[in-house]
Amino acid sequence: QPKKVVINFNKKKLSIVVPPDIHFPHIMYEVFVSEDYKVDFNGKPHCILDVGANCGLAALYFATSFPNATIHALEPSVENFKYLEANTQSFSNIHIHKIGLFSRQGTTLLYLQESGCENSLFKKNNHFEDIQITTLDNFMRKHQIGRADLIKIDVEGAEEGILVPSQSLQNIDFIVGELHTKLINKDNVLKALDPYFNYICMSHDPHLNIIKA
Protein backbone atom coordinates (compact mmCIF):
# COMPACT_ATOMS: atom_id res chain seq x y z
CA GLN A 1 0.00 0.00 0.00
CA PRO A 2 1.38 3.45 -0.88
CA LYS A 3 1.91 5.85 1.99
CA LYS A 4 -0.53 8.71 2.39
CA VAL A 5 -0.54 11.97 4.30
CA VAL A 6 -3.82 13.68 5.20
CA ILE A 7 -4.01 17.44 5.59
CA ASN A 8 -6.77 20.02 5.92
CA PHE A 9 -6.37 22.97 3.60
CA ASN A 10 -8.92 25.65 2.72
CA LYS A 11 -11.55 23.71 4.68
CA LYS A 12 -10.98 20.65 2.52
CA LYS A 13 -9.48 17.34 3.60
CA LEU A 14 -6.73 16.19 1.25
CA SER A 15 -5.44 12.62 1.22
CA ILE A 16 -2.13 12.77 -0.63
CA VAL A 17 -0.25 9.73 -1.93
CA VAL A 18 3.40 10.19 -0.99
CA PRO A 19 6.07 9.49 -3.62
CA PRO A 20 9.41 8.01 -2.50
CA ASP A 21 11.09 11.40 -2.87
CA ILE A 22 13.44 12.90 -0.29
CA HIS A 23 12.23 16.40 -1.21
CA PHE A 24 8.53 15.67 -0.71
CA PRO A 25 8.31 17.22 2.81
CA HIS A 26 10.05 20.37 1.56
CA ILE A 27 7.64 20.69 -1.37
CA MET A 28 4.68 20.16 0.97
CA TYR A 29 5.99 23.02 3.11
CA GLU A 30 6.58 25.34 0.13
CA VAL A 31 3.12 24.71 -1.32
CA PHE A 32 0.80 24.48 1.68
CA VAL A 33 2.62 26.30 4.51
CA SER A 34 4.68 29.11 3.00
CA GLU A 35 2.29 29.21 0.01
CA ASP A 36 4.99 30.00 -2.55
CA TYR A 37 2.43 30.00 -5.37
CA LYS A 38 -0.01 32.41 -3.76
CA VAL A 39 -1.13 35.19 -6.12
CA ASP A 40 -3.42 38.12 -5.42
CA PHE A 41 -5.70 38.02 -8.44
CA ASN A 42 -7.81 40.97 -9.55
CA GLY A 43 -10.92 38.81 -9.29
CA LYS A 44 -11.44 35.07 -9.46
CA PRO A 45 -9.17 33.12 -11.84
CA HIS A 46 -10.72 30.95 -14.53
CA CYS A 47 -7.73 29.06 -15.95
CA ILE A 48 -4.43 28.01 -14.36
CA LEU A 49 -1.60 26.04 -15.98
CA ASP A 50 0.64 23.95 -13.71
CA VAL A 51 3.69 23.26 -15.88
CA GLY A 52 5.91 20.66 -14.27
CA ALA A 53 3.14 19.37 -12.02
CA ASN A 54 5.23 16.61 -10.41
CA CYS A 55 3.00 14.64 -7.99
CA GLY A 56 0.23 17.25 -8.01
CA LEU A 57 0.74 19.32 -4.87
CA ALA A 58 0.52 22.70 -6.60
CA ALA A 59 -2.50 21.53 -8.62
CA LEU A 60 -4.22 20.58 -5.34
CA TYR A 61 -3.31 23.96 -3.88
CA PHE A 62 -4.86 25.78 -6.83
CA ALA A 63 -7.92 23.53 -7.02
CA THR A 64 -8.77 24.02 -3.35
CA SER A 65 -7.97 27.74 -3.39
CA PHE A 66 -9.98 28.37 -6.56
CA PRO A 67 -12.63 25.63 -6.88
CA ASN A 68 -14.28 27.33 -9.86
CA ALA A 69 -11.07 27.55 -11.88
CA THR A 70 -9.95 25.00 -14.45
CA ILE A 71 -6.48 23.64 -13.65
CA HIS A 72 -4.37 22.08 -16.42
CA ALA A 73 -1.55 20.05 -14.84
CA LEU A 74 1.26 18.99 -17.19
CA GLU A 75 3.77 16.30 -16.21
CA PRO A 76 5.79 14.22 -18.71
CA SER A 77 7.47 11.68 -16.41
CA VAL A 78 5.85 8.24 -16.12
CA GLU A 79 6.52 7.89 -12.40
CA ASN A 80 5.56 11.44 -11.46
CA PHE A 81 2.42 11.23 -13.58
CA LYS A 82 1.30 8.13 -11.68
CA TYR A 83 1.28 10.13 -8.44
CA LEU A 84 -0.24 13.17 -10.14
CA GLU A 85 -3.11 11.01 -11.35
CA ALA A 86 -3.66 9.40 -7.94
CA ASN A 87 -3.61 12.71 -6.10
CA THR A 88 -5.92 14.65 -8.40
CA GLN A 89 -8.48 12.04 -9.45
CA SER A 90 -11.17 13.32 -7.06
CA PHE A 91 -11.02 16.87 -8.47
CA SER A 92 -13.16 17.44 -11.54
CA ASN A 93 -11.56 20.84 -12.14
CA ILE A 94 -8.04 19.40 -12.51
CA HIS A 95 -7.23 18.13 -16.02
CA ILE A 96 -3.98 16.18 -16.21
CA HIS A 97 -1.78 15.90 -19.30
CA LYS A 98 1.14 13.48 -19.71
CA ILE A 99 3.26 15.91 -21.68
CA GLY A 100 5.99 18.48 -21.19
CA LEU A 101 6.41 21.94 -22.67
CA PHE A 102 9.47 23.10 -24.58
CA SER A 103 10.42 25.02 -27.73
CA ARG A 104 9.15 22.42 -30.20
CA GLN A 105 6.63 19.64 -30.74
CA GLY A 106 7.67 15.98 -30.70
CA THR A 107 9.66 13.77 -28.36
CA THR A 108 12.85 14.22 -26.35
CA LEU A 109 14.78 12.62 -23.51
CA LEU A 110 13.97 13.44 -19.90
CA TYR A 111 16.90 12.68 -17.59
CA LEU A 112 15.73 11.11 -14.34
CA GLN A 113 17.27 12.31 -11.10
CA GLU A 114 17.29 10.82 -7.60
CA SER A 115 14.43 13.18 -6.78
CA GLY A 116 11.54 13.19 -9.24
CA CYS A 117 11.09 16.93 -8.80
CA GLU A 118 14.56 17.43 -10.32
CA ASN A 119 14.04 15.46 -13.55
CA SER A 120 15.40 17.58 -16.37
CA LEU A 121 15.96 17.84 -20.10
CA PHE A 122 19.46 19.17 -19.34
CA LYS A 123 20.94 17.35 -16.33
CA LYS A 124 22.23 14.48 -18.43
CA ASN A 125 22.94 11.04 -17.01
CA ASN A 126 22.40 7.36 -17.90
CA HIS A 127 18.82 7.22 -16.60
CA PHE A 128 16.24 8.69 -18.95
CA GLU A 129 12.91 8.16 -20.64
CA ASP A 130 11.35 9.34 -23.90
CA ILE A 131 8.68 11.95 -23.32
CA GLN A 132 6.19 13.88 -25.41
CA ILE A 133 6.70 17.63 -25.64
CA THR A 134 4.79 20.51 -27.19
CA THR A 135 4.99 24.29 -27.14
CA LEU A 136 3.03 26.59 -24.85
CA ASP A 137 1.34 28.12 -27.91
CA ASN A 138 0.29 24.72 -29.29
CA PHE A 139 -0.98 23.54 -25.91
CA MET A 140 -3.12 26.63 -25.39
CA ARG A 141 -4.43 26.40 -28.94
CA LYS A 142 -5.25 22.69 -28.70
CA HIS A 143 -7.16 23.12 -25.45
CA GLN A 144 -8.83 26.34 -26.59
CA ILE A 145 -7.27 28.43 -23.84
CA GLY A 146 -7.60 32.02 -24.99
CA ARG A 147 -6.26 33.42 -21.73
CA ALA A 148 -4.51 31.96 -18.68
CA ASP A 149 -4.81 33.78 -15.37
CA LEU A 150 -1.70 32.05 -14.06
CA ILE A 151 1.10 29.81 -15.19
CA LYS A 152 3.10 28.05 -12.49
CA ILE A 153 6.36 26.82 -13.97
CA ASP A 154 8.98 24.54 -12.43
CA VAL A 155 10.72 22.69 -15.22
CA GLU A 156 14.38 22.38 -14.25
CA GLY A 157 15.90 24.45 -17.02
CA ALA A 158 13.25 24.15 -19.76
CA GLU A 159 11.75 27.53 -18.87
CA GLU A 160 13.84 29.40 -21.45
CA GLY A 161 12.69 27.06 -24.24
CA ILE A 162 9.08 27.44 -23.12
CA LEU A 163 8.85 31.18 -22.54
CA VAL A 164 11.27 32.85 -24.97
CA PRO A 165 9.71 31.67 -28.27
CA SER A 166 6.11 31.84 -27.03
CA GLN A 167 3.59 34.14 -28.70
CA SER A 168 1.14 33.52 -25.84
CA LEU A 169 2.79 35.66 -23.16
CA GLN A 170 0.43 38.55 -23.92
CA ASN A 171 -2.44 36.23 -22.95
CA ILE A 172 -1.07 35.39 -19.50
CA ASP A 173 -1.69 37.50 -16.42
CA PHE A 174 0.68 36.00 -13.84
CA ILE A 175 3.67 33.67 -13.86
CA VAL A 176 5.12 32.13 -10.70
CA GLY A 177 7.84 29.54 -10.42
CA GLU A 178 11.56 29.06 -10.74
CA LEU A 179 14.29 30.23 -13.06
CA HIS A 180 17.14 27.73 -12.98
CA THR A 181 19.80 30.28 -13.69
CA LYS A 182 22.63 27.75 -14.01
CA LEU A 183 20.80 26.01 -16.87
CA ILE A 184 19.40 28.97 -18.82
CA ASN A 185 20.28 32.42 -20.06
CA LYS A 186 18.31 34.48 -17.54
CA ASP A 187 18.70 37.68 -19.58
CA ASN A 188 17.03 36.03 -22.60
CA VAL A 189 14.05 35.05 -20.45
CA LEU A 190 13.69 38.48 -18.84
CA LYS A 191 13.99 40.17 -22.25
CA ALA A 192 11.14 38.00 -23.59
CA LEU A 193 8.95 38.79 -20.60
CA ASP A 194 9.69 42.52 -20.43
CA PRO A 195 7.14 43.72 -23.06
CA TYR A 196 4.27 41.99 -21.29
CA PHE A 197 5.06 42.07 -17.57
CA ASN A 198 5.59 45.21 -15.54
CA TYR A 199 6.74 43.66 -12.29
CA ILE A 200 9.41 41.00 -12.06
CA CYS A 201 10.51 39.93 -8.59
CA MET A 202 13.32 37.51 -7.91
CA SER A 203 12.11 36.63 -4.42
CA HIS A 204 15.03 34.31 -3.79
CA ASP A 205 17.11 32.90 -6.57
CA PRO A 206 16.02 30.79 -8.39
CA HIS A 207 12.40 31.64 -7.46
CA LEU A 208 10.66 34.10 -9.73
CA ASN A 209 7.34 35.93 -9.45
CA ILE A 210 6.16 37.78 -12.53
CA ILE A 211 3.10 39.99 -12.45
CA LYS A 212 1.40 41.75 -15.32
CA ALA A 213 -0.10 45.06 -14.25
PDB file of C-alpha atoms in Angstrom:
ATOM      1  CA  GLN A   1       0.000   0.000   0.000  1.00  0.00           C
ATOM      2  CA  PRO A   2       1.378   3.453  -0.883  1.00  0.00           C
ATOM      3  CA  LYS A   3       1.915   5.851   1.990  1.00  0.00           C
ATOM      4  CA  LYS A   4      -0.526   8.707   2.387  1.00  0.00           C
ATOM      5  CA  VAL A   5      -0.542  11.968   4.297  1.00  0.00           C
ATOM      6  CA  VAL A   6      -3.816  13.679   5.195  1.00  0.00           C
ATOM      7  CA  ILE A   7      -4.010  17.445   5.594  1.00  0.00           C
ATOM      8  CA  ASN A   8      -6.768  20.025   5.922  1.00  0.00           C
ATOM      9  CA  PHE A   9      -6.367  22.972   3.598  1.00  0.00           C
ATOM     10  CA  ASN A  10      -8.921  25.646   2.720  1.00  0.00           C
ATOM     11  CA  LYS A  11     -11.551  23.714   4.681  1.00  0.00           C
ATOM     12  CA  LYS A  12     -10.983  20.645   2.517  1.00  0.00           C
ATOM     13  CA  LYS A  13      -9.478  17.336   3.598  1.00  0.00           C
ATOM     14  CA  LEU A  14      -6.728  16.188   1.249  1.00  0.00           C
ATOM     15  CA  SER A  15      -5.437  12.616   1.218  1.00  0.00           C
ATOM     16  CA  ILE A  16      -2.128  12.766  -0.630  1.00  0.00           C
ATOM     17  CA  VAL A  17      -0.249   9.727  -1.931  1.00  0.00           C
ATOM     18  CA  VAL A  18       3.398  10.194  -0.986  1.00  0.00           C
ATOM     19  CA  PRO A  19       6.066   9.486  -3.615  1.00  0.00           C
ATOM     20  CA  PRO A  20       9.409   8.012  -2.497  1.00  0.00           C
ATOM     21  CA  ASP A  21      11.090  11.396  -2.874  1.00  0.00           C
ATOM     22  CA  ILE A  22      13.442  12.898  -0.290  1.00  0.00           C
ATOM     23  CA  HIS A  23      12.234  16.397  -1.211  1.00  0.00           C
ATOM     24  CA  PHE A  24       8.533  15.669  -0.711  1.00  0.00           C
ATOM     25  CA  PRO A  25       8.313  17.222   2.809  1.00  0.00           C
ATOM     26  CA  HIS A  26      10.051  20.370   1.562  1.00  0.00           C
ATOM     27  CA  ILE A  27       7.639  20.693  -1.373  1.00  0.00           C
ATOM     28  CA  MET A  28       4.676  20.161   0.972  1.00  0.00           C
ATOM     29  CA  TYR A  29       5.993  23.019   3.109  1.00  0.00           C
ATOM     30  CA  GLU A  30       6.575  25.336   0.133  1.00  0.00           C
ATOM     31  CA  VAL A  31       3.115  24.713  -1.325  1.00  0.00           C
ATOM     32  CA  PHE A  32       0.797  24.482   1.676  1.00  0.00           C
ATOM     33  CA  VAL A  33       2.625  26.301   4.512  1.00  0.00           C
ATOM     34  CA  SER A  34       4.679  29.111   2.996  1.00  0.00           C
ATOM     35  CA  GLU A  35       2.287  29.207   0.006  1.00  0.00           C
ATOM     36  CA  ASP A  36       4.986  29.996  -2.546  1.00  0.00           C
ATOM     37  CA  TYR A  37       2.426  30.003  -5.371  1.00  0.00           C
ATOM     38  CA  LYS A  38      -0.007  32.414  -3.759  1.00  0.00           C
ATOM     39  CA  VAL A  39      -1.130  35.187  -6.115  1.00  0.00           C
ATOM     40  CA  ASP A  40      -3.423  38.121  -5.419  1.00  0.00           C
ATOM     41  CA  PHE A  41      -5.705  38.018  -8.442  1.00  0.00           C
ATOM     42  CA  ASN A  42      -7.813  40.970  -9.551  1.00  0.00           C
ATOM     43  CA  GLY A  43     -10.916  38.806  -9.286  1.00  0.00           C
ATOM     44  CA  LYS A  44     -11.441  35.066  -9.460  1.00  0.00           C
ATOM     45  CA  PRO A  45      -9.174  33.116 -11.837  1.00  0.00           C
ATOM     46  CA  HIS A  46     -10.724  30.953 -14.534  1.00  0.00           C
ATOM     47  CA  CYS A  47      -7.734  29.059 -15.948  1.00  0.00           C
ATOM     48  CA  ILE A  48      -4.433  28.010 -14.360  1.00  0.00           C
ATOM     49  CA  LEU A  49      -1.603  26.038 -15.984  1.00  0.00           C
ATOM     50  CA  ASP A  50       0.642  23.954 -13.712  1.00  0.00           C
ATOM     51  CA  VAL A  51       3.690  23.263 -15.881  1.00  0.00           C
ATOM     52  CA  GLY A  52       5.911  20.657 -14.269  1.00  0.00           C
ATOM     53  CA  ALA A  53       3.142  19.368 -12.021  1.00  0.00           C
ATOM     54  CA  ASN A  54       5.233  16.608 -10.409  1.00  0.00           C
ATOM     55  CA  CYS A  55       3.000  14.644  -7.987  1.00  0.00           C
ATOM     56  CA  GLY A  56       0.232  17.251  -8.012  1.00  0.00           C
ATOM     57  CA  LEU A  57       0.736  19.324  -4.867  1.00  0.00           C
ATOM     58  CA  ALA A  58       0.524  22.700  -6.604  1.00  0.00           C
ATOM     59  CA  ALA A  59      -2.497  21.527  -8.618  1.00  0.00           C
ATOM     60  CA  LEU A  60      -4.218  20.578  -5.345  1.00  0.00           C
ATOM     61  CA  TYR A  61      -3.311  23.962  -3.877  1.00  0.00           C
ATOM     62  CA  PHE A  62      -4.858  25.783  -6.834  1.00  0.00           C
ATOM     63  CA  ALA A  63      -7.922  23.535  -7.018  1.00  0.00           C
ATOM     64  CA  THR A  64      -8.768  24.023  -3.345  1.00  0.00           C
ATOM     65  CA  SER A  65      -7.972  27.736  -3.390  1.00  0.00           C
ATOM     66  CA  PHE A  66      -9.982  28.370  -6.557  1.00  0.00           C
ATOM     67  CA  PRO A  67     -12.634  25.633  -6.884  1.00  0.00           C
ATOM     68  CA  ASN A  68     -14.281  27.335  -9.863  1.00  0.00           C
ATOM     69  CA  ALA A  69     -11.073  27.551 -11.880  1.00  0.00           C
ATOM     70  CA  THR A  70      -9.948  24.998 -14.451  1.00  0.00           C
ATOM     71  CA  ILE A  71      -6.476  23.638 -13.647  1.00  0.00           C
ATOM     72  CA  HIS A  72      -4.366  22.083 -16.417  1.00  0.00           C
ATOM     73  CA  ALA A  73      -1.549  20.050 -14.840  1.00  0.00           C
ATOM     74  CA  LEU A  74       1.263  18.990 -17.191  1.00  0.00           C
ATOM     75  CA  GLU A  75       3.774  16.301 -16.207  1.00  0.00           C
ATOM     76  CA  PRO A  76       5.793  14.221 -18.712  1.00  0.00           C
ATOM     77  CA  SER A  77       7.469  11.676 -16.407  1.00  0.00           C
ATOM     78  CA  VAL A  78       5.845   8.239 -16.123  1.00  0.00           C
ATOM     79  CA  GLU A  79       6.520   7.889 -12.398  1.00  0.00           C
ATOM     80  CA  ASN A  80       5.556  11.440 -11.460  1.00  0.00           C
ATOM     81  CA  PHE A  81       2.418  11.225 -13.584  1.00  0.00           C
ATOM     82  CA  LYS A  82       1.300   8.128 -11.682  1.00  0.00           C
ATOM     83  CA  TYR A  83       1.277  10.133  -8.441  1.00  0.00           C
ATOM     84  CA  LEU A  84      -0.244  13.171 -10.138  1.00  0.00           C
ATOM     85  CA  GLU A  85      -3.109  11.007 -11.350  1.00  0.00           C
ATOM     86  CA  ALA A  86      -3.661   9.403  -7.938  1.00  0.00           C
ATOM     87  CA  ASN A  87      -3.609  12.714  -6.099  1.00  0.00           C
ATOM     88  CA  THR A  88      -5.922  14.654  -8.399  1.00  0.00           C
ATOM     89  CA  GLN A  89      -8.484  12.043  -9.449  1.00  0.00           C
ATOM     90  CA  SER A  90     -11.173  13.316  -7.060  1.00  0.00           C
ATOM     91  CA  PHE A  91     -11.016  16.868  -8.470  1.00  0.00           C
ATOM     92  CA  SER A  92     -13.158  17.438 -11.538  1.00  0.00           C
ATOM     93  CA  ASN A  93     -11.561  20.844 -12.140  1.00  0.00           C
ATOM     94  CA  ILE A  94      -8.040  19.400 -12.512  1.00  0.00           C
ATOM     95  CA  HIS A  95      -7.228  18.135 -16.017  1.00  0.00           C
ATOM     96  CA  ILE A  96      -3.977  16.178 -16.212  1.00  0.00           C
ATOM     97  CA  HIS A  97      -1.780  15.896 -19.304  1.00  0.00           C
ATOM     98  CA  LYS A  98       1.137  13.481 -19.714  1.00  0.00           C
ATOM     99  CA  ILE A  99       3.265  15.906 -21.680  1.00  0.00           C
ATOM    100  CA  GLY A 100       5.990  18.484 -21.189  1.00  0.00           C
ATOM    101  CA  LEU A 101       6.414  21.942 -22.667  1.00  0.00           C
ATOM    102  CA  PHE A 102       9.465  23.103 -24.579  1.00  0.00           C
ATOM    103  CA  SER A 103      10.424  25.025 -27.731  1.00  0.00           C
ATOM    104  CA  ARG A 104       9.150  22.423 -30.204  1.00  0.00           C
ATOM    105  CA  GLN A 105       6.635  19.642 -30.742  1.00  0.00           C
ATOM    106  CA  GLY A 106       7.666  15.978 -30.700  1.00  0.00           C
ATOM    107  CA  THR A 107       9.661  13.766 -28.355  1.00  0.00           C
ATOM    108  CA  THR A 108      12.849  14.216 -26.351  1.00  0.00           C
ATOM    109  CA  LEU A 109      14.780  12.622 -23.513  1.00  0.00           C
ATOM    110  CA  LEU A 110      13.967  13.437 -19.896  1.00  0.00           C
ATOM    111  CA  TYR A 111      16.901  12.684 -17.594  1.00  0.00           C
ATOM    112  CA  LEU A 112      15.734  11.109 -14.339  1.00  0.00           C
ATOM    113  CA  GLN A 113      17.273  12.310 -11.096  1.00  0.00           C
ATOM    114  CA  GLU A 114      17.291  10.823  -7.598  1.00  0.00           C
ATOM    115  CA  SER A 115      14.434  13.179  -6.780  1.00  0.00           C
ATOM    116  CA  GLY A 116      11.545  13.185  -9.236  1.00  0.00           C
ATOM    117  CA  CYS A 117      11.090  16.927  -8.804  1.00  0.00           C
ATOM    118  CA  GLU A 118      14.557  17.428 -10.317  1.00  0.00           C
ATOM    119  CA  ASN A 119      14.037  15.456 -13.546  1.00  0.00           C
ATOM    120  CA  SER A 120      15.399  17.579 -16.370  1.00  0.00           C
ATOM    121  CA  LEU A 121      15.959  17.842 -20.097  1.00  0.00           C
ATOM    122  CA  PHE A 122      19.457  19.169 -19.341  1.00  0.00           C
ATOM    123  CA  LYS A 123      20.939  17.353 -16.334  1.00  0.00           C
ATOM    124  CA  LYS A 124      22.233  14.478 -18.434  1.00  0.00           C
ATOM    125  CA  ASN A 125      22.941  11.039 -17.010  1.00  0.00           C
ATOM    126  CA  ASN A 126      22.399   7.361 -17.903  1.00  0.00           C
ATOM    127  CA  HIS A 127      18.821   7.223 -16.599  1.00  0.00           C
ATOM    128  CA  PHE A 128      16.242   8.688 -18.947  1.00  0.00           C
ATOM    129  CA  GLU A 129      12.906   8.160 -20.640  1.00  0.00           C
ATOM    130  CA  ASP A 130      11.355   9.338 -23.897  1.00  0.00           C
ATOM    131  CA  ILE A 131       8.683  11.948 -23.318  1.00  0.00           C
ATOM    132  CA  GLN A 132       6.194  13.876 -25.408  1.00  0.00           C
ATOM    133  CA  ILE A 133       6.699  17.632 -25.643  1.00  0.00           C
ATOM    134  CA  THR A 134       4.787  20.506 -27.187  1.00  0.00           C
ATOM    135  CA  THR A 135       4.985  24.290 -27.136  1.00  0.00           C
ATOM    136  CA  LEU A 136       3.030  26.591 -24.849  1.00  0.00           C
ATOM    137  CA  ASP A 137       1.341  28.116 -27.907  1.00  0.00           C
ATOM    138  CA  ASN A 138       0.295  24.717 -29.290  1.00  0.00           C
ATOM    139  CA  PHE A 139      -0.976  23.541 -25.905  1.00  0.00           C
ATOM    140  CA  MET A 140      -3.116  26.629 -25.395  1.00  0.00           C
ATOM    141  CA  ARG A 141      -4.428  26.403 -28.944  1.00  0.00           C
ATOM    142  CA  LYS A 142      -5.247  22.687 -28.696  1.00  0.00           C
ATOM    143  CA  HIS A 143      -7.165  23.124 -25.450  1.00  0.00           C
ATOM    144  CA  GLN A 144      -8.830  26.337 -26.586  1.00  0.00           C
ATOM    145  CA  ILE A 145      -7.267  28.433 -23.836  1.00  0.00           C
ATOM    146  CA  GLY A 146      -7.597  32.021 -24.986  1.00  0.00           C
ATOM    147  CA  ARG A 147      -6.261  33.421 -21.735  1.00  0.00           C
ATOM    148  CA  ALA A 148      -4.505  31.965 -18.684  1.00  0.00           C
ATOM    149  CA  ASP A 149      -4.813  33.785 -15.375  1.00  0.00           C
ATOM    150  CA  LEU A 150      -1.698  32.052 -14.056  1.00  0.00           C
ATOM    151  CA  ILE A 151       1.100  29.807 -15.188  1.00  0.00           C
ATOM    152  CA  LYS A 152       3.100  28.049 -12.488  1.00  0.00           C
ATOM    153  CA  ILE A 153       6.357  26.818 -13.972  1.00  0.00           C
ATOM    154  CA  ASP A 154       8.978  24.537 -12.427  1.00  0.00           C
ATOM    155  CA  VAL A 155      10.720  22.687 -15.225  1.00  0.00           C
ATOM    156  CA  GLU A 156      14.384  22.383 -14.247  1.00  0.00           C
ATOM    157  CA  GLY A 157      15.904  24.448 -17.022  1.00  0.00           C
ATOM    158  CA  ALA A 158      13.251  24.146 -19.758  1.00  0.00           C
ATOM    159  CA  GLU A 159      11.748  27.525 -18.867  1.00  0.00           C
ATOM    160  CA  GLU A 160      13.838  29.398 -21.448  1.00  0.00           C
ATOM    161  CA  GLY A 161      12.689  27.062 -24.238  1.00  0.00           C
ATOM    162  CA  ILE A 162       9.078  27.443 -23.123  1.00  0.00           C
ATOM    163  CA  LEU A 163       8.852  31.184 -22.543  1.00  0.00           C
ATOM    164  CA  VAL A 164      11.269  32.853 -24.972  1.00  0.00           C
ATOM    165  CA  PRO A 165       9.712  31.667 -28.275  1.00  0.00           C
ATOM    166  CA  SER A 166       6.109  31.843 -27.033  1.00  0.00           C
ATOM    167  CA  GLN A 167       3.585  34.135 -28.700  1.00  0.00           C
ATOM    168  CA  SER A 168       1.142  33.524 -25.836  1.00  0.00           C
ATOM    169  CA  LEU A 169       2.793  35.660 -23.158  1.00  0.00           C
ATOM    170  CA  GLN A 170       0.431  38.547 -23.924  1.00  0.00           C
ATOM    171  CA  ASN A 171      -2.445  36.226 -22.952  1.00  0.00           C
ATOM    172  CA  ILE A 172      -1.072  35.385 -19.496  1.00  0.00           C
ATOM    173  CA  ASP A 173      -1.694  37.504 -16.416  1.00  0.00           C
ATOM    174  CA  PHE A 174       0.680  35.995 -13.842  1.00  0.00           C
ATOM    175  CA  ILE A 175       3.670  33.667 -13.857  1.00  0.00           C
ATOM    176  CA  VAL A 176       5.125  32.133 -10.702  1.00  0.00           C
ATOM    177  CA  GLY A 177       7.840  29.540 -10.415  1.00  0.00           C
ATOM    178  CA  GLU A 178      11.558  29.055 -10.738  1.00  0.00           C
ATOM    179  CA  LEU A 179      14.287  30.225 -13.059  1.00  0.00           C
ATOM    180  CA  HIS A 180      17.141  27.730 -12.977  1.00  0.00           C
ATOM    181  CA  THR A 181      19.801  30.283 -13.692  1.00  0.00           C
ATOM    182  CA  LYS A 182      22.634  27.751 -14.010  1.00  0.00           C
ATOM    183  CA  LEU A 183      20.804  26.013 -16.866  1.00  0.00           C
ATOM    184  CA  ILE A 184      19.398  28.973 -18.815  1.00  0.00           C
ATOM    185  CA  ASN A 185      20.285  32.417 -20.060  1.00  0.00           C
ATOM    186  CA  LYS A 186      18.309  34.480 -17.545  1.00  0.00           C
ATOM    187  CA  ASP A 187      18.699  37.681 -19.584  1.00  0.00           C
ATOM    188  CA  ASN A 188      17.025  36.028 -22.599  1.00  0.00           C
ATOM    189  CA  VAL A 189      14.047  35.054 -20.455  1.00  0.00           C
ATOM    190  CA  LEU A 190      13.695  38.475 -18.844  1.00  0.00           C
ATOM    191  CA  LYS A 191      13.986  40.168 -22.253  1.00  0.00           C
ATOM    192  CA  ALA A 192      11.140  37.998 -23.595  1.00  0.00           C
ATOM    193  CA  LEU A 193       8.954  38.795 -20.603  1.00  0.00           C
ATOM    194  CA  ASP A 194       9.695  42.517 -20.425  1.00  0.00           C
ATOM    195  CA  PRO A 195       7.143  43.721 -23.055  1.00  0.00           C
ATOM    196  CA  TYR A 196       4.268  41.987 -21.287  1.00  0.00           C
ATOM    197  CA  PHE A 197       5.057  42.068 -17.572  1.00  0.00           C
ATOM    198  CA  ASN A 198       5.591  45.214 -15.545  1.00  0.00           C
ATOM    199  CA  TYR A 199       6.739  43.656 -12.288  1.00  0.00           C
ATOM    200  CA  ILE A 200       9.412  41.000 -12.062  1.00  0.00           C
ATOM    201  CA  CYS A 201      10.511  39.928  -8.586  1.00  0.00           C
ATOM    202  CA  MET A 202      13.318  37.506  -7.913  1.00  0.00           C
ATOM    203  CA  SER A 203      12.115  36.630  -4.424  1.00  0.00           C
ATOM    204  CA  HIS A 204      15.032  34.306  -3.794  1.00  0.00           C
ATOM    205  CA  ASP A 205      17.109  32.899  -6.568  1.00  0.00           C
ATOM    206  CA  PRO A 206      16.020  30.791  -8.395  1.00  0.00           C
ATOM    207  CA  HIS A 207      12.400  31.637  -7.465  1.00  0.00           C
ATOM    208  CA  LEU A 208      10.658  34.098  -9.727  1.00  0.00           C
ATOM    209  CA  ASN A 209       7.345  35.928  -9.449  1.00  0.00           C
ATOM    210  CA  ILE A 210       6.165  37.780 -12.528  1.00  0.00           C
ATOM    211  CA  ILE A 211       3.095  39.986 -12.449  1.00  0.00           C
ATOM    212  CA  LYS A 212       1.404  41.752 -15.322  1.00  0.00           C
ATOM    213  CA  ALA A 213      -0.105  45.060 -14.246  1.00  0.00           C
TER     214      ALA A 213
END
